[in-house]
Each structure stands twice: as C-alpha cells, then as structure tokens.
Amino acid sequence: MIKKLLSIVLLLGVSSAIAQNLYDDSNAASPTNESNSTAGWTNTAQLFSDNTTAQSGQFSLRAVSTNNNGRGMEYTFNAVVGQDYDITIWAREGAQSSDPAFANWFGFQTFPVTPIVGTTWTQYSWTLTATTATPTIRIFTSSYSQRFVAGNTIYVDNITIVEAGGTAGDTEAPSTITDLASSNTTTTSTQLSWSASTDNVGVTNYEVFQNGISIANTGTTTGFNVTGLTPSTSYNFTVFAEDAAGNTSTVSNTAVVNTLAPPDNQAPSAVTDLASSNTTTTSTQLTWSASTDNVGVTNYEVFQNGVSIANTGTTTGFNVTGLTPSTSYNFTVFAEDAAGNTSTVSNTAVVNTLTPADNQAPSAITDLASSNTTTTSTQLSWSASTDNVGVTNYEVFQNGISIANTGTTTGFNVTGLTPSTSYNFTVFAEDAAGNTSTVSNTAVVNTLTPADNQAPSAITDLASSNTTSTSTQLSWSASTDNVGVTNYEVFQNGVSIANTGTTTGFNVTGLTPNTSYNFTVFAEDAAGNTSAVSNTESVTTSAGNGIVDYTSENANLSTVDWTARDLYATQNVGIGTTDTQGYRLAVAGNVIAEGVKVELQGNWPDFVFEESFDLMDLEELRKFIKTNGHLPNVPSAAKVKEEGIDLGKMNANLLQKIEELTLYILSQDEEINKLKNENAILNDVLKRLELLEKKQLD
C-alpha cells in the first residue's frame, strides 16, 4: 500500500524520471520478465523458483541453506562506475530462519548490512554508487554462526535496479477503475471483475488489494477469484492499474464483500507428517504440513507425552524448549477449526534430546608439511587431529588469512601463489561443537622461480679501438635478456680469452705485432643460456719496435748462445714439439718454475658482490647440476680432457664459485635467524595459550 500511496503523490505533483530496469534476467524475481527460473543468480545455498508464495506475479526465488557453509545467493549486473543506482528488493523469512540479511555487496561505495526481518513480504530499498562495472548483490539465508545449519530459508521477489534520476520515459498513469464489482460470493471466496483501464502506452498489470493489503497481480486479466476468505466476514477490495513504466492509477472504487456463513460440522484432516529437526540437549523444532478443512483450520494444539503444551494458531510448527538432555519424548498434534471441530490425533514424533555440549577441543596439528611446490602452487598435508567426539573440519590459513575449509580431508592444494615468494601456512582442527584446536606448526613454503629458457640477444656492434703492436680495446653495446645478462665471454680466433661479467668492453693484451686476429663475443644469463655469436671484429696489430726475434733459422745455431739473452719470437714457440696448436708457448713435458704470474684478461669475479648480480636460485642450481653434472660456467670433465684448462680463467671461475657459495651461506644464515625469531614468537604464543588454558581449568 505504501507503494500505491507514493505513486498517487507522484502523479498529483511530481513528474517522475523512468529508467531501464537493469535486473533484466528472465526469472522468478523479475517484475516485468517473470519466468519459472533462477537464471542470472549464482549460489552456494540451494536456489529454487517457488510458486507457493509470491510478492508479485506467480513466482518468487527461494534460497535454502545447506550444512556445508552454503548460505548465499549472488546477482551481478552491468553498471557505470560513479553512477548512483536505486535498488529495490522484496524479501521475507521462511518457516526456518536465523538472522538472514543483505550483506557484503561488492562494487558499491557504501553498503549497510540490512537484516531481513519477518515472515511477511517487506520492501528493502537502497541508493548506492557503483565503484566497479560489475557490482554484485549478495543475500545470505543466515548469519555466519549458522553457516553449517541446513534448512534456513528466505524468499525474494520483485527486484528492480535502475539508475537514480534516469532518462525520461512514460510518465502518464493509466485511468482509474470505477466499476470494480464482486459476484459468486461463498463462505470463503468471491469473484472480482472490472472494466479495462486505458493508458497512453498500455496497461501491463492490475494489482488487487484486500483490506489495504496486496493479494494478487493479474497481468492484463480484468478479474480475479479471491479464495481463502473467512466465513461471515466483511472485506473491502480495491484495484490499481499499472503500465510498463511503473506508472500507477489512482485507487479504484471499493467493492465491499460479505462472505456467507454456512454451518460447519466437518473436522479438519489429521496431521500425518509431524517431524522434528534441530534437536539440542534441551529443545527441538516440530514441523508439519497444513491440515485441510471445509472452512479453515484456525489452530493446532501440540501435546508432549500426552500433555498439551502449546496452541500455535495457523502456524505449522513449534519450537519446544525446556527439555531434559539425553531424554526421549513423544509429540502429537491436533488440528482445530473455528467451529471447534477437532481432527484425529497426528502421527507420533519420537524425539531423543542430545547429550550435553562438547567443550573439548581437538588436538593441535604438529606435522603440517608441504610438497610438490611449483612457481604458483604447493600441496599441504598433515596427520589427522584427534577429538573426544570427532573432527569435522580443518581450516587452512595463508599468512594468517583463512583460505579453505577442507572438511575431514587432511590435505589441501594451494594455488594462485606468486613465484619466488615465501608463505607461512597453518591449520586449525574443529569439531561439530565448534571447538577449535590451538594453531598447528607453521609450514614455510618458498615458491620456485620460473625457469629461464630464453637466451640473451646477440651482439651486433662489436668494435675495436686503440690498437697497438700487442693490444687492442674491444667494446660493444649491452645485450638484452628477459631476466638479465650476467656475463660476456670474449673469443680470440675461436678460443675463449676472457669473461667480463656485465662489463661491455675488454682490453686485449699479449698480441703479436703485425698480426691479424678475429674477435667475437657471446652474452650469457644466470640460467646458462647463451646468445648467438656476435659479429666478427678483425684486428691487425702494428709492426712493433724492430727487435730481432727468435726464429727457426737461428734457433739451433751453435754460434748463438740463447742462455745469456732475452728470447723474443714473432710467432709461437714450441719446446720439445713442433705442434703448438695455436698457443704462444707449447711444452711437450713438465714445466717447473719458482713462480707463475697469470695476467687475467677478463674481469676479476668481484662482480658477484654487486647488487645487480643475479645469483642463481638453489633449486635451479640443483636442477642444473642434475642435468649437466657440473657447476654453471665451469667446464665439464669431457671438455677439460678435450681442451685442457686455462689457469687464469679457471682460477677466476673457481673464485666466482667461492664468492657465490659465500652469498648462499649468508642467505641461509639470514633465513635461519628469521626462523629462530619466528620460533621464539611461536614459543611465546604457546606459553601464553598454556597460561590461558590453565586459568580456564582452574
């Protein structure tokens, strides 16, 4: 009636702005597109299209909770961010209900939690600002504390979602009905009829009111058969006409109907399905189907062990309290009508109350562990907790936030993690009474770093400068890589001569005067991926300083005493061999010296301690060793056997590995200290919990 009165006020003094109803799915709660469907809604509760009760039309949506946290229903619509929306929903509680509410809506600037109160249809309205393009309406059948209770029921109907102050539309109301009349009146019914209302666009519905309360929407039908009336009673009936834009006519004339009063000698039918549910230590919920009667049932009388304990009126249920725990009771029900006729006795519902509440918590989990960790997931597992009655659920926490309830399953596969990230996981055990164990041990999980299979880009601008008789300066632009370049390896005539780390240049020394050389460079990343070969830079050294060198012509002359002078050679020198294999000095046999100095042509590996150095993850290092059988940037046994060892390069590589090992040790020490601190915190928490438990026991 409030809706109709408001429409009258608007028609008399205000021109309304009509907007498109964004609740446009064809389902049981649509005011203009109703169908026997739940389309458009997602749900964790059981969701049905119900034709037993409706606020408008023939259907409404009925949501019933399950016993596994299934208590919600959601509807998402397309919106404009920043736009205000007028949202109207009719709702009511079912026979079994526990604090249902509109709550936790998504995508609105503000939203107050709104309880659903009462078993009669009530209109709930909000004006809210959209903060996303797809806001979501959420309705819950019960409070969070009732999340494992099945059967909590709510109904919703006649939903509208329109832009506040929408675009102008049809503002002309239908004409008023002036000939509403009744016929064929009986003790419990009457037939209403009226002439069609006229409208500039078209009448889409007639709403019938009985004593000021809406009882039916007839669509375009100009008549309605009213049933369920009380004999010998006077009723006032009125009708409003409505169009598609929501414009409502003024109220029709009032048709006064007086129902007949025949004698009633017929008793109501017996209740045959009396049942109980939600039995506790001291209470139980009785329910039954409605009894039928030729006039109408006016009361149900409930008996406990043969003694009357309640009269429920027309309510087909009763919550029995004050019972004794661990006790058996027999309940029966009689139906009565207004003439005092009483049905035969119902079936007997035998109820056994529960034993006293369980206050003992399950044991704490002490062996929570993870396995099969990837870049984005890990598998958690643990041994079953023990309880005096039985564990019913395990709740898993990630960094202190609940992420899952596993029921009685002692494991959970965590997904959606971030690569190369540390996470702390804990688990609590719960029993049916809601007792919760103390926190489990913490499983620390470090997700893997994604495998790097992409090689750096090839160098295309290798160049030389400042070339002398024995040296030249090489330079190039930095190579690019998806992770990062960690080293450049320089080759002289196909032989590796230096690793420069991240330095894009190298000063080559020890060259032979008046000689041509070819230089190339490869780029490498931390995963061992190597770029394609660079362009070749050809360099010719200058002629030198004119010193007469050692040659094959004067090498074995008896007139030349080489023991008393320095030895210079323009080409390679072989001792005991003529095959120098391209080396400047080749010796067939052992070499002894008081000292050997190697002038390293590459960077000394202190670049490992630079912040930009990308230290390989230990898990990747383990995989590399398993696959290749040696450390990264260290030659394999087969390669050493085939090519020998460059002492300068090998010493640099070994020092690099020592420095990397130092970084691993420092990292592990930091992790150990972190775990020590966390362990100390956990020990302190456990001590506090023990003190609290001791105080409770005392």
XYZ file of C-alpha atoms in Angstrom:
698
model
C 0.000 0.000 0.000
C 2.936 2.346 0.647
C 3.978 1.824 -2.960
C 0.491 2.804 -4.221
C 0.221 5.881 -1.995
C 3.652 7.037 -3.188
C 2.536 6.586 -6.811
C -0.545 8.740 -6.128
C 1.617 11.543 -4.658
C 3.948 11.446 -7.659
C 1.039 11.573 -10.110
C -0.517 14.577 -8.309
C 2.550 16.803 -8.003
C 5.808 15.399 -9.441
C 6.866 14.267 -12.921
C 8.955 11.126 -12.413
C 12.006 10.026 -14.413
C 11.784 6.421 -15.556
C 14.903 4.350 -16.154
C 15.503 0.898 -17.608
C 15.376 -1.906 -15.047
C 18.911 -3.395 -15.095
C 17.529 -6.532 -13.425
C 16.724 -7.934 -16.874
C 17.153 -11.703 -16.496
C 14.012 -13.734 -17.089
C 13.460 -15.407 -13.711
C 11.112 -15.762 -10.756
C 12.028 -12.378 -9.198
C 11.660 -10.222 -12.347
C 8.671 -7.824 -12.136
C 8.244 -7.464 -15.937
C 10.015 -10.555 -17.300
C 8.902 -13.252 -14.870
C 9.587 -16.946 -15.601
C 9.864 -20.219 -13.690
C 13.674 -19.893 -13.486
C 16.630 -18.866 -11.287
C 18.632 -17.524 -14.271
C 21.199 -14.812 -13.532
C 21.846 -15.904 -9.932
C 24.842 -17.817 -8.617
C 24.555 -19.521 -5.296
C 26.126 -21.588 -2.540
C 22.713 -22.123 -0.929
C 20.102 -24.239 -2.719
C 18.120 -21.893 -5.020
C 14.618 -22.607 -6.386
C 11.839 -20.934 -8.348
C 8.879 -21.134 -5.938
C 5.168 -20.876 -6.840
C 3.779 -21.255 -3.306
C 4.295 -17.648 -2.291
C 4.984 -14.537 -4.383
C 5.065 -10.818 -3.729
C 4.050 -10.163 -7.350
C 3.258 -12.446 -10.265
C 3.265 -16.228 -9.799
C 6.820 -16.988 -8.680
C 9.485 -15.934 -6.205
C 13.083 -17.046 -5.528
C 13.513 -19.400 -2.540
C 17.014 -19.919 -1.025
C 17.634 -22.766 1.461
C 20.953 -23.191 3.342
C 22.996 -26.396 3.234
C 25.039 -27.909 6.078
C 28.404 -27.010 4.478
C 28.579 -23.202 4.555
C 26.053 -22.989 1.706
C 24.039 -19.919 2.684
C 24.425 -17.312 -0.057
C 22.984 -16.133 -3.385
C 24.538 -13.502 -5.674
C 23.443 -11.386 -8.664
C 25.842 -9.317 -10.830
C 24.745 -6.607 -13.265
C 26.471 -4.218 -15.655
C 26.889 -0.700 -14.268
C 28.688 2.602 -14.884
C 31.393 3.441 -12.322
C 30.352 6.508 -10.344
C 26.633 6.170 -11.254
C 24.034 6.065 -8.459
C 21.528 3.200 -8.608
C 18.145 2.769 -6.892
C 17.845 -0.904 -5.855
C 14.580 -2.359 -4.515
C 14.115 -5.973 -3.338
C 11.094 -7.549 -1.645
C 12.054 -10.265 0.864
C 10.726 -12.312 3.760
C 11.874 -15.080 6.126
C 10.861 -18.720 5.637
C 9.477 -21.094 8.275
C 13.028 -21.782 9.495
C 15.272 -18.736 9.617
C 18.267 -17.367 11.529
C 19.266 -13.711 11.051
C 19.129 -13.531 7.225
C 20.472 -10.318 5.710
C 21.618 -8.372 2.693
C 25.394 -8.136 3.317
C 28.903 -7.940 1.772
C 27.773 -6.397 -1.510
C 30.667 -5.903 -3.976
C 31.320 -2.897 -6.180
C 29.436 -0.178 -4.264
C 30.918 2.847 -2.496
C 28.950 2.181 0.690
C 26.514 -0.551 1.681
C 24.873 -1.081 5.096
C 24.226 -4.636 6.264
C 20.424 -4.907 6.151
C 18.679 -7.695 8.146
C 15.686 -9.469 6.606
C 13.024 -9.449 9.339
C 9.653 -11.152 9.490
C 7.694 -13.718 7.513
C 5.580 -11.129 5.643
C 6.800 -9.547 2.396
C 8.797 -6.373 3.103
C 10.305 -3.924 0.612
C 14.027 -3.090 1.076
C 15.484 -0.142 -0.867
C 18.927 1.460 -1.277
C 20.533 4.189 -3.375
C 24.174 3.179 -3.945
C 27.124 4.386 -6.056
C 28.815 1.815 -8.320
C 32.612 1.517 -7.882
C 33.098 -1.213 -10.497
C 31.497 -2.017 -13.871
C 30.140 -5.305 -12.495
C 28.761 -4.791 -8.943
C 27.338 -7.805 -7.107
C 24.284 -8.117 -4.811
C 24.702 -10.740 -2.038
C 21.917 -12.174 0.124
C 22.525 -14.651 2.983
C 19.988 -17.066 4.461
C 21.587 -16.871 7.901
C 24.371 -15.363 9.988
C 27.941 -16.685 9.816
C 27.475 -18.623 13.082
C 24.731 -20.663 11.341
C 26.875 -21.462 8.280
C 26.742 -25.234 8.896
C 22.989 -25.358 9.649
C 20.780 -26.673 6.855
C 17.210 -25.530 6.153
C 17.384 -21.775 6.875
C 15.046 -20.296 4.226
C 14.359 -16.870 2.679
C 12.227 -15.641 -0.242
C 12.990 -12.685 -2.557
C 10.826 -11.207 -5.326
C 10.005 -8.137 -7.455
C 13.603 -6.851 -7.857
C 14.345 -3.551 -9.613
C 17.722 -1.914 -10.346
C 17.516 1.494 -12.069
C 19.804 4.477 -12.479
C 18.958 7.196 -9.993
C 17.414 10.090 -11.922
C 17.277 8.014 -15.132
C 16.313 9.232 -18.615
C 12.746 10.468 -19.118
C 10.168 7.893 -20.138
C 6.423 7.222 -19.859
C 5.033 9.380 -17.032
C 1.317 9.094 -17.833
C -0.624 6.875 -15.429
C -3.471 4.541 -16.530
C -7.063 5.616 -15.974
C -8.791 4.812 -12.672
C -11.072 1.763 -12.433
C -14.569 2.847 -11.391
C -16.676 -0.329 -11.742
C -14.957 -2.883 -9.535
C -17.619 -5.436 -8.529
C -17.938 -8.880 -6.932
C -20.066 -11.933 -7.725
C -20.479 -15.607 -6.819
C -19.536 -14.921 -3.186
C -19.317 -18.051 -0.975
C -18.272 -18.639 2.588
C -14.557 -18.461 1.608
C -14.354 -16.852 -1.851
C -15.639 -14.184 -4.214
C -15.198 -13.326 -7.908
C -13.933 -9.780 -8.618
C -14.306 -8.145 -12.064
C -13.798 -4.708 -13.620
C -13.578 -2.908 -16.950
C -10.189 -2.451 -18.586
C -8.239 0.697 -17.719
C -6.902 2.858 -20.564
C -3.294 4.133 -20.931
C -1.289 6.140 -23.491
C 1.079 3.153 -23.930
C -0.718 0.204 -22.429
C -1.795 -1.346 -19.126
C 0.524 -4.241 -18.140
C -0.882 -5.264 -14.738
C -3.731 -4.935 -12.261
C -2.869 -5.196 -8.541
C -5.674 -6.350 -6.225
C -5.862 -5.226 -2.572
C -7.851 -6.898 0.223
C -8.424 -4.613 3.221
C -5.474 -2.489 2.003
C -3.083 -5.448 1.570
C -1.886 -6.588 -1.868
C -3.096 -10.133 -2.634
C -2.587 -10.543 -6.390
C -1.162 -9.215 -9.666
C -3.439 -10.350 -12.537
C -1.403 -9.098 -15.506
C -3.862 -7.866 -18.146
C -6.743 -10.036 -16.833
C -9.664 -7.849 -15.644
C -10.831 -10.200 -12.926
C -9.648 -12.287 -10.000
C -11.088 -15.149 -7.939
C -10.361 -14.424 -4.275
C -10.117 -17.548 -2.095
C -9.161 -18.379 1.488
C -11.641 -15.922 2.981
C -13.225 -16.367 6.395
C -16.954 -17.118 6.547
C -19.283 -14.401 7.888
C -16.670 -11.705 7.389
C -16.732 -8.318 5.621
C -13.917 -7.421 3.211
C -13.014 -4.276 1.243
C -11.434 -4.804 -2.189
C -9.693 -2.223 -4.423
C -7.664 -2.389 -7.652
C -4.830 -0.318 -9.177
C -3.849 -0.350 -12.878
C -0.127 -0.228 -13.793
C 1.773 0.315 -17.053
C 5.242 -0.942 -18.163
C 6.932 2.263 -16.934
C 5.649 1.669 -13.393
C 3.009 4.427 -13.511
C 0.042 3.543 -11.248
C -3.541 4.712 -11.489
C -5.353 6.199 -8.534
C -7.301 3.760 -6.374
C -10.478 2.195 -7.781
C -13.904 2.252 -6.156
C -14.211 -0.075 -3.120
C -16.096 -3.343 -3.544
C -17.470 -4.432 -0.150
C -17.922 -8.227 0.109
C -19.598 -10.144 2.957
C -18.795 -13.887 2.916
C -21.519 -16.407 3.678
C -21.772 -18.293 6.973
C -22.740 -21.980 6.374
C -22.821 -24.382 9.328
C -19.522 -26.229 9.851
C -19.763 -29.835 11.105
C -16.662 -31.200 9.368
C -13.453 -31.798 11.339
C -10.052 -30.896 9.858
C -7.900 -33.675 8.381
C -5.368 -35.364 10.677
C -1.694 -34.278 10.536
C 0.299 -37.244 9.204
C 3.840 -35.878 8.804
C 4.687 -34.419 12.196
C 8.518 -34.292 12.355
C 11.318 -32.797 14.428
C 14.607 -31.127 13.497
C 17.451 -29.126 15.044
C 17.176 -31.133 18.261
C 19.563 -29.976 21.009
C 20.084 -31.025 24.611
C 17.024 -29.015 25.744
C 14.948 -28.198 22.650
C 13.565 -29.436 19.325
C 11.791 -27.865 16.344
C 8.453 -29.503 15.417
C 7.008 -29.014 11.912
C 4.078 -30.437 9.962
C 2.071 -29.891 6.791
C -1.116 -27.856 6.996
C -4.306 -29.729 7.782
C -7.236 -29.240 5.397
C -10.776 -28.220 6.390
C -14.029 -27.371 4.601
C -13.907 -23.878 6.157
C -10.442 -23.414 7.512
C -8.084 -24.562 10.264
C -7.787 -21.954 12.998
C -5.448 -23.653 15.474
C -3.014 -26.510 16.083
C -2.657 -27.888 19.632
C 0.680 -29.557 20.495
C 0.974 -32.382 23.077
C 4.152 -33.602 24.819
C 3.805 -37.104 26.287
C 0.017 -36.636 26.178
C 0.028 -33.220 27.896
C -0.955 -30.046 25.973
C 1.976 -27.616 25.797
C 1.027 -25.085 23.063
C -1.589 -23.665 20.691
C 0.150 -22.378 17.534
C -2.791 -20.772 15.719
C -2.317 -21.384 11.980
C 1.471 -21.778 12.294
C 2.547 -25.289 11.231
C 5.496 -25.515 13.584
C 6.556 -25.078 17.177
C 9.919 -24.745 18.941
C 9.812 -26.899 22.096
C 12.153 -25.747 24.888
C 12.910 -26.697 28.497
C 13.573 -30.359 27.698
C 15.942 -32.627 29.636
C 19.193 -33.740 27.953
C 19.519 -37.392 26.863
C 15.742 -37.994 27.214
C 13.085 -39.498 24.896
C 9.805 -37.589 24.265
C 6.591 -38.335 22.280
C 4.907 -35.410 20.494
C 1.461 -35.283 18.795
C -0.662 -32.521 17.210
C -4.436 -31.918 16.759
C -5.926 -29.505 14.161
C -8.984 -27.397 15.066
C -11.384 -25.175 13.060
C -13.412 -22.127 14.092
C -16.491 -24.281 14.837
C -14.499 -26.284 17.412
C -14.197 -29.410 15.238
C -11.002 -31.332 16.085
C -9.025 -33.707 13.879
C -7.954 -37.169 14.968
C -4.523 -37.400 16.583
C -1.461 -36.958 14.359
C 1.380 -39.411 13.958
C 3.785 -39.553 16.941
C 7.159 -37.830 16.577
C 9.687 -39.513 18.891
C 12.492 -37.113 19.904
C 15.685 -38.009 21.768
C 17.441 -34.932 23.129
C 21.200 -34.685 22.752
C 23.805 -35.297 25.400
C 25.421 -32.190 26.974
C 27.560 -29.953 24.788
C 31.058 -30.959 23.755
C 33.585 -28.475 25.224
C 36.782 -30.393 24.439
C 38.871 -29.023 21.574
C 40.628 -31.285 19.041
C 44.367 -31.849 19.362
C 46.728 -29.452 17.593
C 48.344 -30.497 14.307
C 52.125 -30.769 14.658
C 53.275 -32.164 11.295
C 51.868 -29.738 8.717
C 54.129 -30.081 5.676
C 54.252 -29.070 2.016
C 55.313 -30.933 -1.108
C 55.278 -30.638 -4.900
C 55.857 -26.887 -4.660
C 55.852 -25.119 -8.049
C 56.065 -21.477 -9.052
C 52.377 -20.889 -8.190
C 51.193 -23.816 -6.031
C 52.031 -26.227 -3.211
C 50.432 -29.336 -1.704
C 49.780 -29.170 2.066
C 49.268 -32.330 4.117
C 49.011 -33.269 7.808
C 48.077 -36.113 10.118
C 44.512 -36.302 11.425
C 43.741 -34.450 14.656
C 42.093 -36.410 17.494
C 38.938 -35.379 19.372
C 36.700 -36.868 22.084
C 33.764 -36.827 19.625
C 35.224 -36.301 16.191
C 36.925 -33.697 13.985
C 34.523 -32.243 11.378
C 36.686 -29.639 9.626
C 40.204 -28.323 9.064
C 40.631 -24.611 8.325
C 43.758 -23.613 6.378
C 45.422 -20.185 6.819
C 47.914 -18.491 4.453
C 49.946 -15.734 6.116
C 47.270 -15.579 8.835
C 44.291 -15.356 6.437
C 41.767 -18.195 6.057
C 41.831 -19.679 2.536
C 40.000 -23.009 2.820
C 37.840 -25.385 4.873
C 38.717 -28.980 3.885
C 36.102 -30.872 5.900
C 37.718 -34.108 7.117
C 40.325 -34.141 4.318
C 43.880 -33.909 5.756
C 45.370 -32.034 2.835
C 44.853 -29.064 0.528
C 46.323 -27.984 -2.824
C 47.102 -24.256 -2.626
C 47.054 -22.440 -5.980
C 47.374 -18.857 -7.230
C 50.681 -18.197 -5.425
C 53.324 -15.725 -6.612
C 56.641 -17.142 -7.935
C 59.792 -16.650 -5.846
C 57.777 -15.766 -2.726
C 57.806 -17.058 0.870
C 54.490 -18.076 2.506
C 53.550 -19.256 6.021
C 50.764 -21.855 6.297
C 48.944 -23.032 9.457
C 45.920 -25.260 10.113
C 43.248 -25.435 12.850
C 41.105 -28.516 13.585
C 37.413 -28.058 14.500
C 34.718 -30.386 15.864
C 30.942 -30.321 15.419
C 30.531 -28.338 18.647
C 32.671 -25.508 17.257
C 35.689 -26.262 19.474
C 38.933 -25.268 17.750
C 42.417 -26.663 18.323
C 45.418 -24.464 19.004
C 47.367 -23.400 15.930
C 49.443 -26.009 14.094
C 53.140 -25.764 13.350
C 53.985 -23.282 10.586
C 54.878 -24.714 7.181
C 57.124 -22.205 5.414
C 56.865 -22.549 1.626
C 59.100 -20.778 -0.894
C 57.635 -20.913 -4.384
C 60.002 -21.662 -7.249
C 61.431 -19.126 -9.666
C 60.094 -19.598 -13.206
C 62.507 -21.494 -15.450
C 64.544 -19.217 -17.717
C 64.904 -20.768 -21.193
C 65.327 -17.552 -23.172
C 68.819 -16.704 -24.463
C 70.163 -13.109 -24.471
C 70.147 -11.178 -27.731
C 73.224 -11.423 -29.986
C 75.781 -8.573 -30.004
C 75.879 -6.896 -33.427
C 78.235 -3.927 -32.892
C 81.482 -5.468 -31.563
C 84.246 -2.952 -32.411
C 87.932 -2.300 -31.637
C 89.957 0.863 -30.951
C 93.423 1.985 -29.744
C 95.101 -0.977 -31.441
C 98.923 -1.235 -30.840
C 101.509 -3.852 -31.760
C 100.483 -6.051 -28.807
C 96.980 -4.908 -27.730
C 93.570 -3.635 -28.769
C 90.491 -2.303 -26.941
C 87.208 -4.173 -27.658
C 83.765 -2.643 -26.927
C 80.071 -3.451 -27.633
C 76.513 -2.468 -26.679
C 74.762 -4.356 -23.868
C 72.779 -7.470 -24.813
C 69.132 -7.693 -23.668
C 67.561 -10.620 -21.784
C 64.176 -11.454 -20.219
C 65.880 -11.809 -16.797
C 69.312 -10.261 -17.143
C 72.742 -10.741 -18.730
C 75.331 -11.912 -16.179
C 78.450 -12.362 -18.329
C 80.111 -11.711 -21.690
C 82.675 -14.258 -22.966
C 85.317 -12.967 -25.406
C 86.873 -15.228 -28.074
C 90.126 -14.619 -29.996
C 90.429 -16.695 -33.187
C 87.731 -19.024 -31.770
C 89.470 -19.503 -28.374
C 87.915 -18.094 -25.176
C 90.205 -15.474 -23.624
C 88.016 -13.671 -21.060
C 84.746 -13.425 -19.084
C 83.913 -9.741 -18.444
C 80.855 -10.153 -16.213
C 78.447 -7.311 -17.061
C 81.230 -5.046 -18.466
C 80.674 -4.297 -22.181
C 84.349 -3.993 -23.097
C 87.727 -5.738 -22.805
C 91.380 -4.680 -23.290
C 93.164 -7.478 -25.164
C 96.955 -7.660 -24.497
C 99.803 -10.031 -25.355
C 99.152 -9.867 -29.092
C 101.854 -10.379 -31.724
C 102.933 -7.347 -33.768
C 101.882 -7.142 -37.390
C 99.332 -9.977 -36.956
C 95.645 -10.296 -37.892
C 93.136 -11.511 -35.276
C 89.373 -12.262 -35.325
C 87.388 -11.457 -32.161
C 83.803 -12.494 -31.233
C 81.649 -12.198 -28.078
C 78.820 -14.276 -26.569
C 76.299 -12.989 -23.946
C 75.197 -15.329 -21.100
C 72.475 -15.190 -18.409
C 72.335 -16.763 -14.926
C 70.492 -19.832 -16.252
C 73.380 -20.652 -18.621
C 71.532 -19.536 -21.771
C 73.978 -18.245 -24.378
C 73.298 -15.797 -27.204
C 74.177 -16.419 -30.835
C 77.726 -15.376 -31.836
C 78.334 -11.658 -32.297
C 79.646 -10.026 -35.441
C 83.387 -10.732 -36.065
C 85.772 -7.833 -35.428
C 89.031 -8.292 -37.384
C 92.100 -6.531 -35.894
C 95.678 -6.257 -37.305
C 98.379 -5.227 -34.851
C 101.130 -2.733 -35.809
C 104.727 -3.762 -36.757
C 106.414 -3.403 -33.334
C 109.831 -1.970 -32.151
C 112.377 -3.685 -34.535
C 113.852 -6.248 -32.102
C 115.245 -9.342 -33.857
C 113.175 -12.255 -32.729
C 113.844 -15.871 -32.220
C 113.245 -17.729 -35.495
C 113.552 -21.275 -36.820
C 116.598 -20.156 -38.824
C 118.680 -19.195 -35.778
C 117.131 -21.487 -33.185
C 119.775 -24.217 -33.340
C 122.905 -22.292 -34.416
C 125.893 -23.225 -32.244
C 127.155 -19.658 -32.613
C 124.146 -18.257 -30.858
C 124.076 -18.511 -27.065
C 120.406 -18.079 -26.075
C 121.136 -18.697 -22.382
C 122.611 -15.220 -21.991
C 119.902 -13.103 -23.561
C 116.118 -12.483 -23.621
C 114.121 -14.546 -26.063
C 111.722 -12.802 -28.465
C 109.580 -14.562 -31.039
C 107.273 -13.165 -33.705
C 105.432 -16.479 -33.890
C 104.662 -19.325 -31.486
C 107.380 -21.192 -29.539
C 107.478 -24.980 -29.182
C 109.766 -26.781 -26.700
C 110.096 -30.463 -27.436
C 107.315 -30.197 -30.043
C 106.661 -28.547 -33.387
C 102.865 -28.559 -32.936
C 101.998 -25.513 -30.792
C 98.249 -25.957 -31.531
C 97.909 -22.183 -31.885
C 99.288 -21.405 -28.392
C 102.074 -18.836 -27.962
C 104.146 -21.423 -25.946
C 103.774 -25.199 -26.165
C 105.856 -27.567 -23.980
C 105.968 -31.346 -24.514
C 106.728 -32.416 -20.925
C 106.638 -30.970 -17.426
C 107.252 -27.330 -16.524
C 108.909 -26.166 -13.262
C 109.161 -22.548 -12.136
C 109.679 -20.575 -8.980
C 106.580 -18.591 -9.791
C 103.930 -18.209 -12.480
C 102.012 -14.971 -12.912
C 98.790 -15.007 -14.939
C 97.595 -11.617 -16.141
C 93.838 -12.189 -16.289
C 92.376 -10.559 -19.368
C 88.803 -10.736 -18.104
C 87.113 -9.113 -15.088
C 88.071 -10.473 -11.680
C 84.836 -12.035 -10.382
C 84.147 -9.476 -7.633
C 81.130 -8.526 -9.777
C 79.384 -11.311 -7.810
C 79.089 -8.906 -4.858
C 77.454 -6.166 -6.963
C 73.718 -5.545 -6.287
C 72.888 -6.120 -9.967
C 74.341 -9.665 -9.915
C 71.547 -12.272 -10.281
C 72.501 -15.198 -8.017
C 71.016 -18.464 -9.283
C 68.288 -19.914 -7.061
C 69.426 -23.071 -5.187
C 66.588 -25.124 -6.665
C 67.626 -24.075 -10.193
C 71.266 -24.834 -9.322
C 70.219 -28.307 -8.144
C 68.383 -28.907 -11.433
C 71.358 -27.630 -13.480
C 73.788 -29.985 -11.674
C 71.386 -32.918 -12.057
C 71.033 -32.224 -15.793
C 74.656 -31.273 -16.668
C 76.774 -32.949 -13.988
C 78.869 -29.807 -13.274
C 78.516 -26.222 -12.000
C 77.394 -23.387 -14.326
C 80.340 -21.633 -16.127
C 82.689 -24.448 -15.042
C 83.856 -26.773 -17.860
C 82.831 -30.418 -17.736
C 85.339 -33.250 -17.328
C 84.911 -34.120 -21.003
C 85.644 -30.544 -22.071
C 88.746 -30.355 -19.824
C 90.000 -33.663 -21.255
C 89.480 -32.388 -24.775
C 90.659 -28.760 -24.423
C 92.702 -28.552 -21.204
C 92.429 -25.760 -18.624
C 93.070 -22.048 -18.901
C 94.613 -21.432 -15.447
C 93.717 -17.754 -15.327
C 90.134 -18.309 -16.417
C 89.763 -21.393 -14.215
C 91.088 -19.554 -11.124
C 88.640 -16.727 -11.833
C 85.762 -19.205 -12.285
C 86.661 -21.041 -9.057
C 86.867 -17.739 -7.152
C 83.435 -16.809 -8.581
C 82.007 -20.092 -7.248
C 83.610 -19.439 -3.816
C 82.068 -15.960 -3.742
C 78.657 -17.372 -4.833
C 78.981 -20.021 -2.080
C 79.633 -17.205 0.408
C 76.406 -15.472 -0.715
C 74.454 -18.746 -0.325
C 75.866 -19.175 3.228
C 74.957 -15.590 4.160
C 71.421 -16.070 2.733
C 70.935 -19.332 4.642
C 72.215 -17.678 7.826
C 69.675 -14.875 7.387
C 66.874 -17.441 6.859
C 67.980 -19.413 9.940
C 67.944 -16.253 12.071
C 64.490 -15.391 10.716
C 63.193 -18.859 11.609
C 64.769 -18.574 15.078
C 62.882 -15.300 15.622
C 59.599 -16.801 14.361
C 60.136 -19.851 16.571
C 60.706 -17.618 19.569
C 57.451 -15.756 18.816
C 55.540 -19.029 18.451
C 57.018 -20.350 21.715
C 55.893 -17.160 23.440
C 52.364 -17.559 21.978
C 52.243 -21.202 23.101
C 53.294 -20.242 26.628
C 50.513 -17.631 26.735
C 47.965 -20.148 25.447
C 49.079 -22.663 28.080
C 48.610 -19.999 30.796
C 45.127 -19.167 29.447
C 44.168 -22.860 29.346
C 45.470 -23.313 32.882
C 43.386 -20.330 34.084
C 40.281 -21.775 32.418
C 40.860 -25.175 34.029
C 41.426 -23.523 37.427
